[in-house]
Coordinates of C-alpha atoms in Angstrom, one line a residue:
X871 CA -51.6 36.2 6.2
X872 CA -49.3 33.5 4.6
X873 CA -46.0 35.6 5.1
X874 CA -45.7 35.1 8.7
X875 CA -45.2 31.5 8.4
X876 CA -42.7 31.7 5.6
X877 CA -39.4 32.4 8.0
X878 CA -39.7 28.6 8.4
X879 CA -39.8 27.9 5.0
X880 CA -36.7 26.7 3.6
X881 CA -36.2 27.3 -0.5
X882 CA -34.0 24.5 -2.0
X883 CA -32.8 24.6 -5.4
X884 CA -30.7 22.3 -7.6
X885 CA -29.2 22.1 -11.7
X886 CA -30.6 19.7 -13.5
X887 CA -28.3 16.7 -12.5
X888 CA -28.9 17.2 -8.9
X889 CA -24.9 18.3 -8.3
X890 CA -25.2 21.6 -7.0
X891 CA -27.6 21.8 -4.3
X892 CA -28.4 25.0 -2.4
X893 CA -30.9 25.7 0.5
X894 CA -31.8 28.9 1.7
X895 CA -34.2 30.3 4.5
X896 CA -36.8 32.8 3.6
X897 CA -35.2 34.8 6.6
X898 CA -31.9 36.5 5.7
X899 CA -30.1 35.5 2.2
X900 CA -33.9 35.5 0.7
X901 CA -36.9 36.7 1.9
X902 CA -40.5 36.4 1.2
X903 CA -40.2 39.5 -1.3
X904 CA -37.2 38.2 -3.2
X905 CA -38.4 37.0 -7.1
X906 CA -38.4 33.6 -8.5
X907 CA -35.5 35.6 -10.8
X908 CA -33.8 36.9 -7.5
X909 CA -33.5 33.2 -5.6
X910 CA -32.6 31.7 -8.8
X911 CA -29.7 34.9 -9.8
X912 CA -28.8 34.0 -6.1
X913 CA -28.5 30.4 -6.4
X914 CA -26.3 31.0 -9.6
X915 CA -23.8 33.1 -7.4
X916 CA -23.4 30.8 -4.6
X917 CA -22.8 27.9 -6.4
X918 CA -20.6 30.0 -8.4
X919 CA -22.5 28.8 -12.0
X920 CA -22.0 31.4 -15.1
X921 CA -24.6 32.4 -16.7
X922 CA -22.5 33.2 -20.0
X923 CA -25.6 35.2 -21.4
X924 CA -28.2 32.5 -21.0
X925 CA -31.4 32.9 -19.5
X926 CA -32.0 30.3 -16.3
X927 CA -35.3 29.6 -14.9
X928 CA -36.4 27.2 -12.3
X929 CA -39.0 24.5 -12.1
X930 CA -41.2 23.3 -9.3
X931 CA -43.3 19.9 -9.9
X932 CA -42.4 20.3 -13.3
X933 CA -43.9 23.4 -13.6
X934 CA -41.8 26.3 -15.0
X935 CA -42.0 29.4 -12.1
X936 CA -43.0 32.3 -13.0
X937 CA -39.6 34.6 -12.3
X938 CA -41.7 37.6 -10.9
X939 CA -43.4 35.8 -8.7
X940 CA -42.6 36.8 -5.2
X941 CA -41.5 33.8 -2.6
X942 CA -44.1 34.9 -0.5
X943 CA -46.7 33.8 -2.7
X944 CA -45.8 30.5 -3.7
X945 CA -47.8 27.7 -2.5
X946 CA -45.7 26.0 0.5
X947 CA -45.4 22.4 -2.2
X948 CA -43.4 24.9 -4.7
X949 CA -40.3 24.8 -2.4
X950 CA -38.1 22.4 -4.5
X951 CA -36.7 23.6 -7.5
X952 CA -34.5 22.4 -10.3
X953 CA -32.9 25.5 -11.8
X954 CA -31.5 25.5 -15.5
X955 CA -30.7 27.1 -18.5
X956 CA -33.3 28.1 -20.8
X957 CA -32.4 26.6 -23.8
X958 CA -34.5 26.3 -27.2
X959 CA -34.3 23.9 -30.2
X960 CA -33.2 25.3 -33.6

């Protein structure tokens, strides 16, 4: 079973520009059944970023994560992530 490697896992997330960076264990502030959503709403709060009604979502390899994923089930490469606003054209 994957999970029992993932306490050694380390989740580290940063806004677009690389400013804010924020790592986390998958051991006490996030665990292996925290969401994409939950890591990324948790990221948010620690670096103290408003959402101000916008949607963020966070990309790995430049693929966008899927927010219900659960940590535990992400392959061990998807544990960089930019996190940003979703934004659309219009």
């Amino acid at each position: 079973m994957v999970a029992a490697t993932l306490p050694d896992r380390k989740i580290t997330m940063t806004d677009l520009g690389g400013f804010k960076r924020f790592q986390a264990a998958l051991d006490a502030e996030l665990t292996p059944r925290h969401t994409v959503a939950q890591a990324v709403d948790h990221y948010l709060a620690q670096m103290r970023i408003p959402k101000n009604g916008l949607d963020f979502m966070a990309f790995s390899r430049g693929v966008r994560l899927d927010g219900n994923t659960v940590l535990g089930d992400l392959p061990e490469q998807d544990t960089e992530w930019t996190v940003m606003p979703e934004v659309a054209a219009g």
